[in-house]
Short mmCIF file of C-alpha atoms and ligand atoms in Angstrom, two decimals:
data_model
loop_
_atom_site.label_atom_id
_atom_site.label_comp_id
_atom_site.label_asym_id
_atom_site.label_seq_id
_atom_site.Cartn_x
_atom_site.Cartn_y
_atom_site.Cartn_z
CA MET F 1 -0.34 -0.17 -0.19
CA PHE F 2 1.42 3.75 -0.36
CA ALA F 3 2.84 5.09 1.90
CA ILE F 4 5.46 8.11 2.26
CA ASP F 5 7.63 8.13 5.90
CA LEU F 6 7.45 10.96 7.27
CA ALA F 7 10.27 9.42 10.46
CA ASP F 8 11.70 5.68 11.03
CA ASP F 9 8.47 5.26 12.70
CA ALA F 10 5.88 7.33 11.43
CA GLN F 11 4.50 7.10 7.56
CA LEU F 12 1.18 8.68 5.93
CA ARG F 13 -1.13 7.11 3.75
CA PRO F 14 -4.48 7.28 2.50
CA LEU F 15 -7.23 7.11 5.11
CA GLU F 16 -9.84 5.10 3.53
CA VAL F 17 -13.40 2.92 4.46
CA TRP F 18 -11.96 0.05 5.28
CA HIS F 19 -9.81 1.71 7.83
CA ALA F 20 -13.50 2.72 10.33
CA GLU F 21 -12.48 0.46 13.13
CA GLU F 22 -8.61 1.05 13.65
CA PHE F 23 -10.72 5.26 12.99
CA LEU F 24 -13.01 4.42 15.56
CA ALA F 25 -10.25 2.81 18.46
CA HIS F 26 -7.71 6.54 17.65
CA MET F 27 -11.05 8.26 17.87
CA ASP F 28 -11.55 7.04 20.98
CA ARG F 29 -8.55 7.86 22.44
CA GLY F 30 -8.08 11.36 21.39
CA ARG F 31 -11.67 12.47 20.99
CA GLU F 32 -11.77 14.84 24.28
CA PHE F 33 -8.20 16.19 22.41
CA ILE F 34 -8.72 16.45 18.74
CA GLY F 35 -12.39 16.88 19.29
CA GLN F 36 -11.92 20.46 21.25
CA TYR F 37 -11.74 21.89 17.98
CA ILE F 38 -12.83 19.98 15.51
CA ALA F 39 -15.94 18.32 14.92
CA PHE F 40 -15.76 15.02 13.49
CA PRO F 41 -14.01 13.43 16.78
CA ASP F 42 -18.22 13.62 18.17
CA ARG F 43 -19.41 12.36 14.96
CA ALA F 44 -17.32 9.52 15.08
CA VAL F 45 -18.80 8.41 17.92
CA ASP F 46 -19.60 4.20 16.75
CA LEU F 47 -18.75 2.39 14.27
CA ASP F 48 -21.43 3.61 11.61
CA GLY F 49 -20.54 6.67 12.54
CA THR F 50 -17.18 6.27 11.69
CA ARG F 51 -18.34 4.45 8.34
CA GLU F 52 -20.00 7.30 6.71
CA PHE F 53 -17.57 9.98 7.68
CA LEU F 54 -15.46 7.66 5.71
CA ARG F 55 -17.84 6.74 3.50
CA THR F 56 -19.03 11.07 2.67
CA ASN F 57 -15.49 11.64 2.68
CA ALA F 58 -14.38 9.02 0.32
CA GLU F 59 -17.18 10.61 -2.14
CA LYS F 60 -15.82 13.65 -1.91
CA ALA F 61 -12.17 12.47 -2.93
CA ALA F 62 -14.03 11.00 -5.68
CA ASN F 63 -15.27 14.18 -7.16
CA ASP F 64 -11.41 15.69 -6.35
CA SER F 65 -12.89 18.12 -3.95
CA THR F 66 -11.54 16.96 -0.37
CA ARG F 67 -8.95 14.17 0.40
CA LEU F 68 -8.03 12.37 3.70
CA PHE F 69 -4.79 10.60 5.08
CA GLY F 70 -3.98 9.59 7.85
CA ILE F 71 -0.16 9.28 10.25
CA TRP F 72 0.99 6.08 11.52
CA ILE F 73 3.58 6.42 14.43
CA GLU F 74 4.66 2.29 15.11
CA GLY F 75 1.56 0.92 13.16
CA THR F 76 -1.16 2.86 15.06
CA LEU F 77 -3.25 5.10 13.65
CA ARG F 78 -3.01 8.47 16.12
CA GLY F 79 -3.55 11.34 14.03
CA GLY F 80 -3.87 13.64 9.61
CA VAL F 81 -3.74 15.81 7.79
CA LEU F 82 -6.34 16.91 4.30
CA PHE F 83 -7.50 18.66 2.33
CA PRO F 84 -11.28 19.67 3.34
CA VAL F 85 -11.65 22.02 0.60
CA PHE F 86 -10.24 21.29 -3.15
CA ASP F 87 -11.06 23.59 -5.81
CA ALA F 88 -8.78 22.56 -8.59
CA ALA F 89 -10.53 24.38 -10.44
CA GLY F 90 -10.09 27.77 -8.96
CA GLY F 91 -6.40 26.80 -7.70
CA ASN F 92 -7.37 26.82 -4.32
CA ALA F 93 -7.44 24.58 -1.36
CA GLU F 94 -7.94 24.16 2.35
CA VAL F 95 -5.15 22.54 4.78
CA GLY F 96 -6.72 21.13 7.80
CA CYS F 97 -4.70 18.44 11.22
CA TRP F 98 -5.56 16.51 13.50
CA MET F 99 -2.93 14.15 16.28
CA GLU F 100 -4.09 12.29 19.25
CA PRO F 101 -2.13 13.21 22.26
CA ALA F 102 0.64 10.27 21.89
CA GLY F 103 1.84 11.35 18.29
CA ALA F 104 2.28 15.07 19.25
CA GLY F 105 4.69 17.31 19.94
CA ARG F 106 6.84 15.28 17.38
CA GLY F 107 7.03 17.77 14.12
CA LEU F 108 4.72 14.70 12.34
CA ILE F 109 2.14 17.05 11.26
CA THR F 110 4.05 20.62 9.84
CA LYS F 111 6.04 17.06 8.27
CA ALA F 112 2.80 16.02 6.90
CA CYS F 113 0.99 18.99 6.32
CA GLY F 114 4.48 19.97 4.08
CA VAL F 115 3.68 17.18 2.46
CA LEU F 116 -0.14 17.49 1.34
CA ILE F 117 1.04 21.66 0.42
CA ASP F 118 3.82 19.88 -1.82
CA HIS F 119 1.39 17.78 -4.44
CA ALA F 120 -1.14 20.70 -3.74
CA VAL F 121 1.30 23.08 -5.93
CA HIS F 122 3.54 21.21 -7.49
CA VAL F 123 1.55 18.73 -8.87
CA ARG F 124 -1.93 20.05 -9.07
CA GLY F 125 -1.28 23.44 -9.56
CA ILE F 126 -3.22 25.20 -6.29
CA HIS F 127 -2.50 28.70 -6.07
CA ARG F 128 -3.92 29.25 -2.37
CA LEU F 129 -3.59 27.31 0.41
CA GLU F 130 -5.91 28.33 3.15
CA TRP F 131 -5.76 27.33 7.47
CA HIS F 132 -9.41 27.68 9.50
CA VAL F 133 -8.30 27.71 12.79
CA CYS F 134 -9.81 29.05 15.95
CA THR F 135 -8.23 31.74 17.64
CA GLU F 136 -7.26 29.92 20.49
CA ASN F 137 -6.06 26.76 19.20
CA GLU F 138 -2.74 27.58 20.05
CA LYS F 139 -0.72 24.26 18.28
CA SER F 140 -2.90 25.00 15.51
CA ILE F 141 -1.93 28.28 14.98
CA ALA F 142 1.96 27.48 15.50
CA VAL F 143 1.85 25.14 12.39
CA ALA F 144 0.42 27.52 10.51
CA LYS F 145 3.67 29.70 11.18
CA ARG F 146 5.41 27.02 10.82
CA LEU F 147 4.93 26.71 7.41
CA GLY F 148 4.96 30.00 6.66
CA PHE F 149 1.79 30.60 6.42
CA THR F 150 0.18 34.42 6.77
CA LEU F 151 -2.67 36.01 9.56
CA GLU F 152 -5.22 37.20 6.50
CA GLY F 153 -8.13 38.06 9.84
CA VAL F 154 -10.54 36.73 12.26
CA GLN F 155 -13.73 35.60 11.17
CA ARG F 156 -15.30 36.31 14.53
CA GLU F 157 -17.91 33.75 16.79
CA ASN F 158 -19.02 32.47 13.46
CA TYR F 159 -18.84 28.52 15.09
CA LEU F 160 -20.37 27.21 17.15
CA HIS F 161 -18.95 23.83 18.65
CA ARG F 162 -20.24 22.30 21.32
CA GLY F 163 -22.77 23.99 22.35
CA ARG F 164 -20.03 27.44 22.30
CA ARG F 165 -19.39 30.03 19.91
CA GLN F 166 -15.74 30.27 19.25
CA SER F 167 -13.98 32.45 16.76
CA THR F 168 -12.00 31.60 13.57
CA GLU F 169 -8.50 33.13 11.94
CA VAL F 170 -7.67 32.76 8.56
CA TRP F 171 -4.27 32.42 7.68
CA SER F 172 -3.47 31.49 3.43
CA LEU F 173 -0.28 30.37 2.02
CA LEU F 174 0.68 30.91 -2.05
CA ALA F 175 2.23 29.09 -4.24
CA PRO F 176 4.91 31.12 -5.18
CA GLU F 177 5.61 32.28 -1.10
CA TRP F 178 5.49 28.48 -0.80
CA ARG F 179 8.28 27.87 -3.49
CA SER F 180 10.13 30.97 -2.43
CA ALA F 181 10.92 28.56 0.76
CA ALA F 182 11.16 25.80 -0.43
CA SER F 183 14.47 27.13 -2.44
C1 COA M 1 -3.56 21.02 15.40
C2 COA M 1 -2.38 19.98 16.12
C3 COA M 1 -2.30 19.32 15.16
C4 COA M 1 -0.41 20.04 16.39
O1 COA M 1 -0.22 18.69 16.62
P1 COA M 1 1.25 19.10 17.04
O2 COA M 1 2.10 17.89 17.63
O3 COA M 1 1.89 20.40 18.04
O4 COA M 1 1.91 19.45 15.97
P2 COA M 1 3.69 18.83 14.96
O5 COA M 1 3.30 17.67 14.49
O6 COA M 1 3.67 20.15 14.14
O7 COA M 1 4.25 18.90 16.50
C5 COA M 1 4.99 20.68 16.57
C6 COA M 1 5.10 19.82 17.65
O8 COA M 1 6.79 19.27 17.63
C7 COA M 1 7.85 19.77 18.04
N1 COA M 1 9.09 19.88 17.17
C8 COA M 1 9.28 18.45 17.32
N2 COA M 1 10.36 18.41 16.58
C9 COA M 1 10.26 19.22 15.43
C10 COA M 1 10.30 19.48 14.15
N3 COA M 1 11.95 18.70 13.14
N4 COA M 1 9.79 20.30 13.28
C11 COA M 1 8.72 20.77 13.66
N5 COA M 1 8.06 21.07 15.02
C12 COA M 1 8.95 19.86 15.84
C13 COA M 1 7.70 21.01 18.18
O9 COA M 1 8.65 22.29 18.47
C14 COA M 1 6.06 21.70 18.39
O10 COA M 1 6.68 21.01 19.69
P3 COA M 1 5.45 22.87 20.83
O11 COA M 1 4.30 22.56 21.01
O12 COA M 1 5.86 22.09 22.78
O13 COA M 1 6.30 24.13 20.74
C15 COA M 1 -3.21 19.02 17.10
O14 COA M 1 -2.25 19.71 19.10
C16 COA M 1 -4.20 18.70 17.40
O15 COA M 1 -4.53 17.48 16.81
N6 COA M 1 -4.98 19.63 17.94
C17 COA M 1 -6.73 18.95 18.33
C18 COA M 1 -7.16 19.21 16.98
C19 COA M 1 -7.02 20.64 16.60
O16 COA M 1 -7.18 21.63 16.46
N7 COA M 1 -7.11 20.70 14.93
C20 COA M 1 -6.76 21.65 14.30
C21 COA M 1 -8.01 22.65 13.84
S1 COA M 1 -7.24 23.49 12.97
#
């Protein structure tokens, strides 16, 4: 199966419907932490909900509009990265990520997002990438900064999550910026 090495013990691979059981176990370990800022851990609470989440994403992938990848560490699914939005015709995409606590703090998310951005810019011709993050999410904001994103503004109290309205920072990265950072 196709895999990209992120470290000696960590691989990035497509995340598909047949991973539902592994994904549910991953969510059971990481739901509270990961679900602080994103919605899908609260949908993947049983096998049916988990399959439905992965199936919906697979359908969107078939339409070239989103894509999900998992990060396995020593053979256990611990996190992932995604294109929640992928608009090839318009040259715009959004990048997102999650990691359960056991896999955090190693730079694997930053590296995996770099793989996605390389693919988006160099293979798919994407011009503009966005990063949407809760204003309180310091770890995710740190990833955006490490990748070279620029803060554009704040959508105030736009996101109702777990009964509370959160504000969202929108960061962006343009293809020429990514290319010049790599050279
Ligand atoms: C956002 C999230 C994925 C970030 O995970 P992370 O593990 O901090 O991100 P990285 O893998 O890039 O690791 C960065 C950390 O590893 C450290 N690190 C170690 N080696 C590194 C390397 N080679 N390169 C970069 N960072 C490295 C960094 O210093 C940083 O640690 P610090 O936060 O203590 O400074 C995680 O906090 C999470 O899942 N949060 C909940 C869900 C969520 O918010 N998702 C994003 C929604 S916008």
